[in-house]
Amino acid sequence: MTNSLSRRTFLAGATAAGVFAPALVQAQAQARLLVVGGGFGGASAANYARRAFPWLQVTLVEPQTSFVTCPYRNLVLSGQKAVGEITHSYDGLRARGVRVVHDYVTGIDAGARTVRLRGGETIAYDKMILSPGIAVRWGALEGYDEAAAQVMPHAWTPGDASQTLLLRRQLEAMPDGGVVGFAIPGNPFRCPPGPYERISMVASYLKRHKPRSKIVALDAKDAFSKQGLFQDAWNELYPGMIDWVPANKDGRVVRVDAKETVLESEFGQRHKFAVANVIPPQAAAAIVRDAGFADQSGWAPVNPVTFESRAAQHIHIIGDSNIPGPMPKSGYIANSTAKQAVASAAAALRGEAPPNPVYYNTCYSHVGDEYGISVVGVFRPNAEGTAIVEMPNSGGVSPRGALPEQRRLEALYADAWYQSITRDMFA
Ligand SMILES: Cc1cc2nc3c(=O)[nH]c(=O)nc-3n(C[C@H](O)[C@H](O)[C@H](O)COP(=O)(O)OP(=O)(O)OC[C@H]3O[C@@H](n4cnc5c(N)ncnc54)[C@H](O)[C@@H]3O)c2cc1C
C-alpha cells in the first residue's frame, strides 16, 4: 500500500516537474493566448481559457472599461431595464488572472504573431482569439453616415449606451400620435430576431405612454425569425399599431434623409417619421477586414471545427465577425463557439487534435410585459469537417397559440438566460 502510493506520488511529481515531457511542460508554461474584444465571444473565451487551461497566460484587449450588452437593450428602450442593469465590469476576469488591457488593436502581423495597439504597445501571442463583433457599413444606405446616426440612431453596437439612450429620449419627446419608423436590413446581420423584439418593446412603451402612435417597419426581407410568433403577439398585444412592410411590398430602404427624418424605399416611396431607428447593413469589425481576414461578403471564413481563420494561422475568429454557416449571429453562439475555439487553441499548443464540438443556441425575445418566445438550434460540423450543419430534429420555436402562462414562463427563462450567460462571461 505504502509502495503503491509512493509510486503514484512519484509519477505525479515527475510529470509536473517535466521528467517525462520537458518540452511540452515548458511550452505550456509559456503559452500566450491573446483575446481581442471583450464582448460575448471574447469575454467568454478569456474566462474559459483561465478556468479550463490555467497554464495559459491570457491577455484581453478591449477599449471599453465596462461592457453594456446588446441583449436587453430593447428593454431599456421600453423602460423596463436601466443601463446599469446590463453593464458588466472586467474585474471578474482580472480576478481570474486575465491581464485586461483597455486599448484598441490597430494592426495584426499574423506572420510575426504580434498585434499593435493604439496606445503604442505591441503584444506577442502564440494563439489569438479574435472576437471584435460587427461594424456598421456606413453609406450602404445612401445618406446613412455617423452624422445621420445622431438623428436616426441605429443602437445596434455595444460600447457605451449613447445610441440606445438617444433613441429612448427621442421616443420620450415624440408626440402621442406620432409614427415610429424602422429600417431593417437583409441577411446576414447581428441577432436575426433583434429588430422584431425591438419593434415589440417600442410598441410596449407606446401602448403605455403614447397609445395613439403607430409603427411602420420597412424590411429588406420577405420573412423573418419567429415571424408567426411575433405577428401573433403583435395582433394580440398591440392590435392595429404595427405595420410590417416586407421587401415584396417595397419595404427595402435604400436611402435616408436625416434632415427630414425620411426613409426612402427601393421604388421611391418617401416615409416621414417622428422617430426613425435605422438598423443598417453590417460587416465584420474593421480590424478583421483591415487584416484581410474577411472575404468579399465582408465576413470572415473559418474552419468549422476550430474556428481558425481560413486566411491566417493561429488566429481563431469567433462571434459575429465570422461566417457561421446556418448558425445565427448571436451572443449565445459567440459564447458556445468561444469555448471550442479556446479548447482547439489549447489542444494545438499541446500537439493534440481539437475536441469534437457541438454548438448550442437559444434566442429569447421579449414581446411584451411578461411575454417571451424563443428559438433553439443545435449545430455541429459535418462528417467531413468542411461545414457547420444543424443537427436534425434538434431545435424549434415556441409553440403558437400557447397559454399566457407559457409566455410568462419564457420571459422568466429569458431573464435566467441573461443572468447565466453574463456570469459565464464575466464572473
Ligand atoms: C438589440 C440586440 C439584442 C440582442 N439580443 C440577443 C439575445 O437576446 N441573445 C443573444 O444570444 N444575442 C443577442 N444579440 C446579439 C449579440 O449581442 C451578438 O451576437 C454578440 O454581441 C456577438 O458577440 P461578439 O463577441 O462577436 O461581439 P460583441 O459582443 O459586440 O463584442 C465585440 C467587442 O470587441 C471590441 N472591439 C472591436 N474592435 C476592436 C479592436 N480593434 N480592438 C479591441 N477590441 C475591439 C468592442 O469594443 C466590443 O466590446 C442582440 C443584439 C442586439 C443588437
CSV table of C-alpha atoms and ligand atoms in Angstrom, one decimal:
chain,number,residue,atom,x,y,z
A,1,MET,CA,0.0,0.0,0.0
A,2,THR,CA,2.7,2.4,1.0
A,3,ASN,CA,4.7,1.4,-2.0
A,4,SER,CA,1.9,1.9,-4.4
A,5,LEU,CA,1.0,5.4,-3.0
A,6,SER,CA,4.7,6.4,-3.2
A,7,ARG,CA,4.8,5.3,-6.8
A,8,ARG,CA,1.7,7.4,-7.7
A,9,THR,CA,3.1,10.4,-5.9
A,10,PHE,CA,6.3,10.0,-7.7
A,11,LEU,CA,4.6,9.7,-11.1
A,12,ALA,CA,2.5,12.9,-10.5
A,13,GLY,CA,5.5,14.8,-9.3
A,14,ALA,CA,7.7,13.6,-12.1
A,15,THR,CA,5.1,14.7,-14.8
A,16,ALA,CA,4.7,18.1,-13.2
A,17,ALA,CA,8.4,18.6,-13.0
A,18,GLY,CA,8.8,17.7,-16.6
A,19,VAL,CA,10.7,14.5,-16.2
A,20,PHE,CA,8.7,12.8,-18.9
A,21,ALA,CA,7.9,15.7,-21.3
A,22,PRO,CA,10.1,18.7,-20.6
A,23,ALA,CA,9.5,20.4,-23.9
A,24,LEU,CA,5.7,20.1,-23.6
A,25,VAL,CA,5.6,21.4,-20.0
A,26,GLN,CA,7.8,24.3,-20.9
A,27,ALA,CA,5.7,25.2,-24.0
A,28,GLN,CA,2.6,25.1,-21.9
A,29,ALA,CA,4.0,27.3,-19.1
A,30,GLN,CA,4.9,30.0,-21.6
A,31,ALA,CA,1.9,29.8,-23.9
A,32,ARG,CA,0.3,33.2,-24.5
A,33,LEU,CA,-3.3,33.5,-25.5
A,34,LEU,CA,-4.4,36.9,-26.7
A,35,VAL,CA,-8.1,37.7,-26.8
A,36,VAL,CA,-9.2,40.7,-28.9
A,37,GLY,CA,-12.6,42.1,-28.0
A,38,GLY,CA,-14.2,41.8,-24.6
A,39,GLY,CA,-17.8,41.1,-25.6
A,40,PHE,CA,-19.8,37.9,-25.8
A,41,GLY,CA,-17.2,35.9,-27.7
A,42,GLY,CA,-14.0,37.5,-26.2
A,43,ALA,CA,-15.1,37.6,-22.5
A,44,SER,CA,-16.3,34.0,-22.7
A,45,ALA,CA,-13.0,33.0,-24.3
A,46,ALA,CA,-10.8,34.7,-21.7
A,47,ASN,CA,-12.8,33.4,-18.8
A,48,TYR,CA,-12.9,29.8,-20.1
A,49,ALA,CA,-9.2,29.9,-21.0
A,50,ARG,CA,-8.3,30.6,-17.4
A,51,ARG,CA,-10.8,28.2,-16.0
A,52,ALA,CA,-10.1,25.2,-18.2
A,53,PHE,CA,-6.5,25.8,-19.1
A,54,PRO,CA,-4.9,27.6,-16.1
A,55,TRP,CA,-1.4,27.1,-17.7
A,56,LEU,CA,-2.4,29.7,-20.4
A,57,GLN,CA,-1.2,33.3,-20.0
A,58,VAL,CA,-4.3,35.2,-21.1
A,59,THR,CA,-4.4,38.9,-22.2
A,60,LEU,CA,-7.6,40.6,-23.2
A,61,VAL,CA,-7.6,43.8,-25.3
A,62,GLU,CA,-10.9,45.8,-25.1
A,63,PRO,CA,-11.2,49.5,-25.4
A,64,GLN,CA,-14.3,49.9,-23.2
A,65,THR,CA,-13.7,49.8,-19.4
A,66,SER,CA,-17.1,48.1,-18.9
A,67,PHE,CA,-19.4,46.2,-21.3
A,68,VAL,CA,-23.0,47.2,-21.9
A,69,THR,CA,-24.7,44.2,-23.6
A,70,CYS,CA,-26.8,44.4,-26.7
A,71,PRO,CA,-29.2,41.8,-25.3
A,72,TYR,CA,-31.7,43.5,-23.0
A,73,ARG,CA,-31.1,46.9,-24.6
A,74,ASN,CA,-34.6,46.7,-26.1
A,75,LEU,CA,-35.9,46.6,-22.6
A,76,VAL,CA,-34.0,49.8,-21.8
A,77,LEU,CA,-36.0,51.4,-24.7
A,78,SER,CA,-39.3,50.2,-23.2
A,79,GLY,CA,-38.3,51.4,-19.8
A,80,GLN,CA,-38.2,48.0,-18.1
A,81,LYS,CA,-34.4,48.0,-17.5
A,82,ALA,CA,-31.8,50.6,-16.7
A,83,VAL,CA,-28.4,50.7,-18.5
A,84,GLY,CA,-26.7,49.9,-15.1
A,85,GLU,CA,-28.5,46.6,-15.0
A,86,ILE,CA,-26.9,45.5,-18.3
A,87,THR,CA,-23.4,46.9,-17.7
A,88,HIS,CA,-20.6,44.5,-16.7
A,89,SER,CA,-17.2,45.1,-15.2
A,90,TYR,CA,-14.0,43.3,-16.2
A,91,ASP,CA,-12.9,42.9,-12.6
A,92,GLY,CA,-14.1,39.3,-12.5
A,93,LEU,CA,-11.8,38.4,-15.4
A,94,ARG,CA,-8.9,40.2,-13.7
A,95,ALA,CA,-9.6,38.1,-10.6
A,96,ARG,CA,-9.3,35.0,-12.7
A,97,GLY,CA,-5.8,36.1,-13.7
A,98,VAL,CA,-6.6,37.6,-17.1
A,99,ARG,CA,-4.4,40.7,-18.0
A,100,VAL,CA,-7.0,43.2,-19.2
A,101,VAL,CA,-5.7,46.0,-21.4
A,102,HIS,CA,-8.1,48.8,-22.2
A,103,ASP,CA,-6.8,49.7,-25.7
A,104,TYR,CA,-7.7,49.1,-29.3
A,105,VAL,CA,-5.9,46.8,-31.8
A,106,THR,CA,-5.0,48.8,-34.8
A,107,GLY,CA,-2.9,46.2,-36.7
A,108,ILE,CA,-2.2,42.4,-36.8
A,109,ASP,CA,1.0,40.9,-38.1
A,110,ALA,CA,0.0,37.3,-38.4
A,111,GLY,CA,3.4,36.2,-39.6
A,112,ALA,CA,5.2,37.7,-36.6
A,113,ARG,CA,2.3,36.8,-34.3
A,114,THR,CA,2.0,40.3,-32.9
A,115,VAL,CA,-0.6,43.0,-32.6
A,116,ARG,CA,-0.2,46.7,-32.4
A,117,LEU,CA,-2.3,48.8,-30.0
A,118,ARG,CA,-3.5,52.4,-30.5
A,119,GLY,CA,-1.6,53.3,-27.3
A,120,GLY,CA,1.7,52.1,-28.9
A,121,GLU,CA,2.2,48.8,-27.2
A,122,THR,CA,3.0,45.6,-29.2
A,123,ILE,CA,1.7,42.3,-27.9
A,124,ALA,CA,3.1,39.0,-29.0
A,125,TYR,CA,0.9,35.8,-28.9
A,126,ASP,CA,1.1,32.1,-29.6
A,127,LYS,CA,-2.7,31.9,-30.3
A,128,MET,CA,-5.2,34.6,-30.8
A,129,ILE,CA,-9.0,34.6,-30.3
A,130,LEU,CA,-10.4,37.5,-32.3
A,131,SER,CA,-14.0,38.5,-31.4
A,132,PRO,CA,-14.4,42.2,-32.3
A,133,GLY,CA,-18.1,41.9,-33.4
A,134,ILE,CA,-19.6,43.9,-36.2
A,135,ALA,CA,-19.2,47.3,-37.9
A,136,VAL,CA,-21.9,49.4,-39.4
A,137,ARG,CA,-21.5,49.6,-43.2
A,138,TRP,CA,-21.7,53.4,-43.4
A,139,GLY,CA,-23.0,54.6,-46.7
A,140,ALA,CA,-24.6,51.2,-47.7
A,141,LEU,CA,-27.9,53.0,-47.3
A,142,GLU,CA,-27.4,56.3,-49.2
A,143,GLY,CA,-27.1,59.1,-46.7
A,144,TYR,CA,-26.6,57.0,-43.6
A,145,ASP,CA,-23.3,58.0,-42.0
A,146,GLU,CA,-22.1,58.8,-38.5
A,147,ALA,CA,-23.8,62.2,-38.5
A,148,ALA,CA,-27.1,60.7,-39.7
A,149,ALA,CA,-26.9,58.2,-36.9
A,150,GLN,CA,-27.1,61.1,-34.4
A,151,VAL,CA,-30.5,61.9,-35.8
A,152,MET,CA,-31.7,58.4,-36.8
A,153,PRO,CA,-29.9,56.1,-34.3
A,154,HIS,CA,-29.0,52.5,-35.0
A,155,ALA,CA,-28.5,51.4,-31.4
A,156,TRP,CA,-27.0,48.2,-32.7
A,157,THR,CA,-23.5,48.0,-31.4
A,158,PRO,CA,-22.2,47.6,-27.9
A,159,GLY,CA,-19.8,50.1,-26.2
A,160,ASP,CA,-21.4,52.9,-24.4
A,161,ALA,CA,-25.2,53.1,-24.5
A,162,SER,CA,-25.4,56.5,-26.1
A,163,GLN,CA,-27.2,55.3,-29.2
A,164,THR,CA,-29.8,53.4,-27.2
A,165,LEU,CA,-30.3,56.4,-24.8
A,166,LEU,CA,-30.7,58.7,-27.8
A,167,LEU,CA,-33.4,56.6,-29.3
A,168,ARG,CA,-35.1,56.4,-25.9
A,169,ARG,CA,-35.0,60.2,-25.5
A,170,GLN,CA,-36.5,60.6,-29.0
A,171,LEU,CA,-39.4,58.2,-28.1
A,172,GLU,CA,-40.0,60.2,-24.9
A,173,ALA,CA,-40.0,63.5,-26.8
A,174,MET,CA,-42.3,62.3,-29.6
A,175,PRO,CA,-45.9,63.4,-29.5
A,176,ASP,CA,-48.7,60.9,-28.9
A,177,GLY,CA,-50.0,60.0,-32.4
A,178,GLY,CA,-46.5,60.1,-34.0
A,179,VAL,CA,-45.2,57.4,-36.2
A,180,VAL,CA,-42.0,55.5,-35.4
A,181,GLY,CA,-40.2,54.1,-38.4
A,182,PHE,CA,-37.8,51.1,-38.6
A,183,ALA,CA,-35.4,50.2,-41.4
A,184,ILE,CA,-34.4,46.5,-41.1
A,185,PRO,CA,-31.5,45.0,-43.2
A,186,GLY,CA,-31.3,41.9,-45.3
A,187,ASN,CA,-29.5,38.8,-44.0
A,188,PRO,CA,-26.9,38.3,-42.6
A,189,PHE,CA,-26.9,40.7,-39.7
A,190,ARG,CA,-26.4,40.6,-35.9
A,191,CYS,CA,-29.3,39.0,-34.0
A,192,PRO,CA,-31.9,37.9,-36.5
A,193,PRO,CA,-34.9,38.3,-34.1
A,194,GLY,CA,-33.5,41.5,-32.6
A,195,PRO,CA,-35.3,44.1,-34.8
A,196,TYR,CA,-38.6,42.4,-34.1
A,197,GLU,CA,-38.0,42.3,-30.4
A,198,ARG,CA,-37.2,46.0,-30.7
A,199,ILE,CA,-40.4,46.7,-32.6
A,200,SER,CA,-42.3,44.9,-29.8
A,201,MET,CA,-40.6,46.7,-27.0
A,202,VAL,CA,-41.1,50.1,-28.6
A,203,ALA,CA,-44.8,49.1,-29.1
A,204,SER,CA,-44.9,48.2,-25.4
A,205,TYR,CA,-43.6,51.7,-24.5
A,206,LEU,CA,-46.0,53.4,-26.9
A,207,LYS,CA,-49.0,51.4,-25.6
A,208,ARG,CA,-48.4,52.6,-22.1
A,209,HIS,CA,-47.4,56.2,-22.8
A,210,LYS,CA,-48.5,57.3,-26.3
A,211,PRO,CA,-51.3,54.9,-27.3
A,212,ARG,CA,-52.4,56.8,-30.4
A,213,SER,CA,-48.9,56.3,-32.0
A,214,LYS,CA,-48.1,53.8,-34.8
A,215,ILE,CA,-45.1,51.8,-36.0
A,216,VAL,CA,-44.1,51.2,-39.6
A,217,ALA,CA,-41.3,48.6,-40.1
A,218,LEU,CA,-39.7,48.7,-43.5
A,219,ASP,CA,-37.9,45.4,-44.1
A,220,ALA,CA,-35.4,44.4,-46.8
A,221,LYS,CA,-36.6,40.8,-46.4
A,222,ASP,CA,-39.9,38.9,-47.0
A,223,ALA,CA,-39.6,36.7,-43.9
A,224,PHE,CA,-38.0,36.8,-40.5
A,225,SER,CA,-37.1,34.8,-37.5
A,226,LYS,CA,-40.0,33.6,-35.3
A,227,GLN,CA,-42.3,35.6,-37.7
A,228,GLY,CA,-45.6,33.7,-36.8
A,229,LEU,CA,-45.0,34.1,-33.1
A,230,PHE,CA,-44.1,37.8,-33.3
A,231,GLN,CA,-47.1,38.6,-35.6
A,232,ASP,CA,-49.5,36.6,-33.3
A,233,ALA,CA,-48.2,38.6,-30.3
A,234,TRP,CA,-48.5,41.9,-32.2
A,235,ASN,CA,-52.1,41.2,-33.1
A,236,GLU,CA,-52.8,40.2,-29.5
A,237,LEU,CA,-50.9,42.9,-27.6
A,238,TYR,CA,-50.8,45.8,-30.0
A,239,PRO,CA,-53.7,45.5,-32.4
A,240,GLY,CA,-53.6,48.0,-35.3
A,241,MET,CA,-50.3,49.6,-34.1
A,242,ILE,CA,-47.7,47.8,-36.2
A,243,ASP,CA,-47.4,47.8,-39.9
A,244,TRP,CA,-44.6,45.5,-41.1
A,245,VAL,CA,-43.8,46.1,-44.8
A,246,PRO,CA,-41.8,43.3,-46.5
A,247,ALA,CA,-39.4,43.7,-49.4
A,248,ASN,CA,-42.0,42.4,-51.9
A,249,LYS,CA,-44.3,45.4,-50.8
A,250,ASP,CA,-41.5,47.9,-51.3
A,251,GLY,CA,-40.2,47.6,-47.8
A,252,ARG,CA,-36.5,47.7,-48.7
A,253,VAL,CA,-35.0,51.1,-47.6
A,254,VAL,CA,-32.2,52.3,-49.9
A,255,ARG,CA,-31.8,55.9,-48.9
A,256,VAL,CA,-32.2,58.1,-45.8
A,257,ASP,CA,-32.8,61.8,-45.4
A,258,ALA,CA,-31.6,62.6,-41.9
A,259,LYS,CA,-32.7,66.3,-42.1
A,260,GLU,CA,-36.3,65.3,-42.8
A,261,THR,CA,-36.3,62.0,-40.8
A,262,VAL,CA,-37.3,60.3,-44.0
A,263,LEU,CA,-36.7,56.7,-45.1
A,264,GLU,CA,-36.9,56.1,-48.8
A,265,SER,CA,-37.7,52.7,-50.3
A,266,GLU,CA,-36.3,50.9,-53.4
A,267,PHE,CA,-39.2,52.2,-55.6
A,268,GLY,CA,-39.0,55.7,-54.4
A,269,GLN,CA,-41.6,55.9,-51.6
A,270,ARG,CA,-40.6,58.5,-49.0
A,271,HIS,CA,-41.8,57.7,-45.5
A,272,LYS,CA,-41.6,60.6,-43.0
A,273,PHE,CA,-41.4,59.6,-39.3
A,274,ALA,CA,-41.4,61.3,-35.9
A,275,VAL,CA,-38.6,58.9,-34.9
A,276,ALA,CA,-36.6,56.6,-37.1
A,277,ASN,CA,-34.5,53.7,-36.0
A,278,VAL,CA,-32.2,52.6,-38.8
A,279,ILE,CA,-30.7,49.1,-38.3
A,280,PRO,CA,-28.2,49.3,-41.1
A,281,PRO,CA,-26.4,46.7,-43.2
A,282,GLN,CA,-23.3,45.3,-41.3
A,283,ALA,CA,-20.0,43.6,-41.9
A,284,ALA,CA,-17.2,42.1,-39.7
A,285,ALA,CA,-15.5,44.7,-37.4
A,286,ALA,CA,-12.9,46.9,-39.1
A,287,ILE,CA,-9.9,45.0,-37.7
A,288,VAL,CA,-11.0,41.8,-39.3
A,289,ARG,CA,-11.4,43.4,-42.7
A,290,ASP,CA,-8.3,45.5,-42.5
A,291,ALA,CA,-6.2,42.5,-41.7
A,292,GLY,CA,-7.5,40.7,-44.8
A,293,PHE,CA,-9.4,38.0,-42.9
A,294,ALA,CA,-12.8,38.7,-44.5
A,295,ASP,CA,-13.9,37.6,-47.9
A,296,GLN,CA,-16.0,39.6,-50.4
A,297,SER,CA,-19.1,39.1,-48.3
A,298,GLY,CA,-17.5,41.3,-45.6
A,299,TRP,CA,-17.4,38.4,-43.1
A,300,ALA,CA,-14.5,36.0,-42.2
A,301,PRO,CA,-14.4,32.4,-43.3
A,302,VAL,CA,-13.3,30.0,-40.6
A,303,ASN,CA,-12.6,26.3,-40.0
A,304,PRO,CA,-15.9,24.9,-38.7
A,305,VAL,CA,-14.2,22.7,-36.1
A,306,THR,CA,-11.5,25.0,-34.7
A,307,PHE,CA,-12.7,28.5,-35.8
A,308,GLU,CA,-9.2,29.2,-37.1
A,309,SER,CA,-9.2,31.8,-39.8
A,310,ARG,CA,-9.1,30.5,-43.4
A,311,ALA,CA,-6.7,33.4,-44.1
A,312,ALA,CA,-4.2,33.2,-41.1
A,313,GLN,CA,-2.8,30.5,-38.9
A,314,HIS,CA,-3.1,30.7,-35.1
A,315,ILE,CA,-5.9,33.2,-35.2
A,316,HIS,CA,-9.4,31.9,-34.3
A,317,ILE,CA,-12.2,34.2,-35.3
A,318,ILE,CA,-15.4,33.8,-33.3
A,319,GLY,CA,-18.6,35.7,-32.7
A,320,ASP,CA,-20.4,37.9,-35.2
A,321,SER,CA,-17.4,38.6,-37.4
A,322,ASN,CA,-17.2,35.1,-38.9
A,323,ILE,CA,-19.3,33.2,-41.4
A,324,PRO,CA,-21.1,30.8,-39.1
A,325,GLY,CA,-23.0,28.7,-41.7
A,326,PRO,CA,-26.6,28.2,-40.6
A,327,MET,CA,-25.9,29.4,-37.0
A,328,PRO,CA,-27.3,32.9,-36.1
A,329,LYS,CA,-25.0,35.8,-35.2
A,330,SER,CA,-26.0,35.6,-31.5
A,331,GLY,CA,-24.4,36.1,-28.1
A,332,TYR,CA,-25.2,32.5,-27.3
A,333,ILE,CA,-23.3,31.2,-30.4
A,334,ALA,CA,-20.4,33.6,-29.6
A,335,ASN,CA,-20.2,32.1,-26.1
A,336,SER,CA,-20.6,28.5,-27.3
A,337,THR,CA,-18.0,28.8,-30.1
A,338,ALA,CA,-15.6,30.7,-27.8
A,339,LYS,CA,-15.3,27.5,-25.7
A,340,GLN,CA,-14.5,25.4,-28.7
A,341,ALA,CA,-12.0,27.9,-30.1
A,342,VAL,CA,-10.2,28.1,-26.8
A,343,ALA,CA,-10.1,24.3,-26.4
A,344,SER,CA,-8.8,23.9,-30.0
A,345,ALA,CA,-6.1,26.5,-29.4
A,346,ALA,CA,-5.0,24.8,-26.2
A,347,ALA,CA,-5.1,21.4,-27.9
A,348,ALA,CA,-2.9,22.7,-30.7
A,349,LEU,CA,-0.4,24.1,-28.2
A,350,ARG,CA,-0.2,20.6,-26.6
A,351,GLY,CA,0.1,18.9,-30.0
A,352,GLU,CA,-3.3,17.3,-29.7
A,353,ALA,CA,-6.3,17.2,-32.0
A,354,PRO,CA,-9.2,19.6,-31.4
A,355,PRO,CA,-12.3,18.3,-29.5
A,356,ASN,CA,-15.3,17.2,-31.4
A,357,PRO,CA,-17.7,20.1,-31.0
A,358,VAL,CA,-21.5,20.8,-30.6
A,359,TYR,CA,-22.7,24.4,-30.7
A,360,TYR,CA,-25.8,25.5,-28.9
A,361,ASN,CA,-28.1,28.4,-29.4
A,362,THR,CA,-31.3,29.7,-27.8
A,363,CYS,CA,-32.5,33.2,-28.7
A,364,TYR,CA,-35.2,34.5,-26.4
A,365,SER,CA,-37.2,37.6,-27.4
A,366,HIS,CA,-39.3,39.7,-25.1
A,367,VAL,CA,-42.5,40.7,-27.0
A,368,GLY,CA,-44.4,42.4,-24.2
A,369,ASP,CA,-44.6,42.6,-20.4
A,370,GLU,CA,-44.1,39.1,-19.1
A,371,TYR,CA,-44.4,37.7,-22.7
A,372,GLY,CA,-41.4,35.7,-24.1
A,373,ILE,CA,-40.8,33.5,-27.1
A,374,SER,CA,-37.7,31.6,-28.2
A,375,VAL,CA,-35.9,29.7,-31.0
A,376,VAL,CA,-33.5,26.9,-30.3
A,377,GLY,CA,-30.9,25.3,-32.5
A,378,VAL,CA,-28.1,22.7,-32.1
A,379,PHE,CA,-25.3,22.6,-34.6
A,380,ARG,CA,-22.1,20.6,-35.4
A,381,PRO,CA,-19.5,20.2,-38.1
A,382,ASN,CA,-20.5,17.7,-40.9
A,383,ALA,CA,-18.7,14.4,-41.0
A,384,GLU,CA,-16.0,15.8,-43.4
A,385,GLY,CA,-15.4,18.8,-41.1
A,386,THR,CA,-16.0,21.2,-44.0
A,387,ALA,CA,-19.2,23.0,-42.9
A,388,ILE,CA,-21.4,23.5,-39.9
A,389,VAL,CA,-24.9,21.9,-40.1
A,390,GLU,CA,-27.9,22.0,-37.9
A,391,MET,CA,-28.5,18.7,-36.2
A,392,PRO,CA,-31.7,17.1,-37.5
A,393,ASN,CA,-34.8,17.4,-35.2
A,394,SER,CA,-32.7,19.3,-32.6
A,395,GLY,CA,-34.4,22.7,-32.4
A,396,GLY,CA,-37.5,24.6,-33.0
A,397,VAL,CA,-39.5,27.6,-31.8
A,398,SER,CA,-42.1,28.2,-29.0
A,399,PRO,CA,-45.5,26.7,-29.9
A,400,ARG,CA,-48.0,29.0,-31.5
A,401,GLY,CA,-51.3,29.5,-29.6
A,402,ALA,CA,-49.7,28.8,-26.2
A,403,LEU,CA,-51.4,29.8,-22.9
A,404,PRO,CA,-50.3,33.2,-21.3
A,405,GLU,CA,-48.7,31.1,-18.6
A,406,GLN,CA,-46.2,29.6,-21.0
A,407,ARG,CA,-45.3,33.1,-22.4
A,408,ARG,CA,-44.8,34.3,-18.9
A,409,LEU,CA,-42.5,31.4,-18.1
A,410,GLU,CA,-40.5,32.1,-21.3
A,411,ALA,CA,-40.0,35.7,-20.2
A,412,LEU,CA,-38.6,34.3,-16.9
A,413,TYR,CA,-36.4,31.8,-18.8
A,414,ALA,CA,-35.0,34.7,-20.8
A,415,ASP,CA,-34.1,36.6,-17.6
A,416,ALA,CA,-32.4,33.4,-16.3
A,417,TRP,CA,-30.5,33.0,-19.6
A,418,TYR,CA,-29.2,36.6,-19.3
A,419,GLN,CA,-28.1,36.1,-15.7
A,420,SER,CA,-26.4,32.8,-16.5
A,421,ILE,CA,-24.6,33.9,-19.7
A,422,THR,CA,-23.3,37.1,-18.3
A,423,ARG,CA,-21.9,35.2,-15.2
A,424,ASP,CA,-20.3,32.7,-17.7
A,425,MET,CA,-18.6,35.7,-19.4
A,426,PHE,CA,-17.6,38.0,-16.6
A,427,ALA,CA,-17.6,36.1,-13.2
B,1,LIG,C1,-30.7,44.7,-29.8
B,1,LIG,C2,-29.9,43.4,-29.7
B,1,LIG,C3,-30.4,42.4,-28.9
B,1,LIG,C4,-29.7,41.2,-28.9
B,1,LIG,N1,-30.2,40.2,-28.1
B,1,LIG,C5,-29.6,39.0,-28.1
B,1,LIG,C6,-30.1,37.9,-27.3
B,1,LIG,O1,-31.2,38.0,-26.7
B,1,LIG,N2,-29.5,36.7,-27.3
B,1,LIG,C7,-28.3,36.6,-28.0
B,1,LIG,O2,-27.7,35.5,-27.9
B,1,LIG,N3,-27.8,37.6,-28.7
B,1,LIG,C8,-28.4,38.8,-28.8
B,1,LIG,N4,-27.9,39.8,-29.6
B,1,LIG,C9,-26.7,39.5,-30.4
B,1,LIG,C10,-25.4,39.7,-29.6
B,1,LIG,O3,-25.3,41.0,-29.0
B,1,LIG,C11,-24.2,39.5,-30.5
B,1,LIG,O4,-24.4,38.3,-31.3
B,1,LIG,C12,-22.9,39.3,-29.7
B,1,LIG,O5,-22.7,40.5,-29.0
B,1,LIG,C13,-21.7,38.9,-30.6
B,1,LIG,O6,-20.6,38.8,-29.8
B,1,LIG,P1,-19.1,39.3,-30.4
B,1,LIG,O7,-18.1,38.9,-29.3
B,1,LIG,O8,-19.0,38.9,-31.8
B,1,LIG,O9,-19.2,40.9,-30.4
B,1,LIG,P2,-19.5,42.0,-29.2
B,1,LIG,O10,-20.3,41.3,-28.1
B,1,LIG,O11,-20.1,43.1,-29.9
B,1,LIG,O12,-18.1,42.3,-28.7
B,1,LIG,C14,-17.1,42.9,-29.5
B,1,LIG,C15,-16.1,43.7,-28.7
B,1,LIG,O13,-14.9,43.9,-29.4
B,1,LIG,C16,-14.4,45.2,-29.2
B,1,LIG,N5,-13.6,45.6,-30.3
B,1,LIG,C17,-13.9,45.8,-31.6
B,1,LIG,N6,-12.9,46.1,-32.3
B,1,LIG,C18,-11.8,46.0,-31.5
B,1,LIG,C19,-10.4,46.2,-31.7
B,1,LIG,N7,-9.9,46.5,-32.9
B,1,LIG,N8,-9.5,46.0,-30.6
B,1,LIG,C20,-10.0,45.6,-29.4
B,1,LIG,N9,-11.4,45.4,-29.2
B,1,LIG,C21,-12.2,45.6,-30.2
B,1,LIG,C22,-15.7,46.0,-29.0
B,1,LIG,O14,-15.4,47.2,-28.2
B,1,LIG,C23,-16.6,45.0,-28.3
B,1,LIG,O15,-16.6,45.2,-26.9
B,1,LIG,C24,-28.5,41.0,-29.6
B,1,LIG,C25,-28.0,42.1,-30.4
B,1,LIG,C26,-28.7,43.3,-30.5
B,1,LIG,C27,-28.2,44.4,-31.3
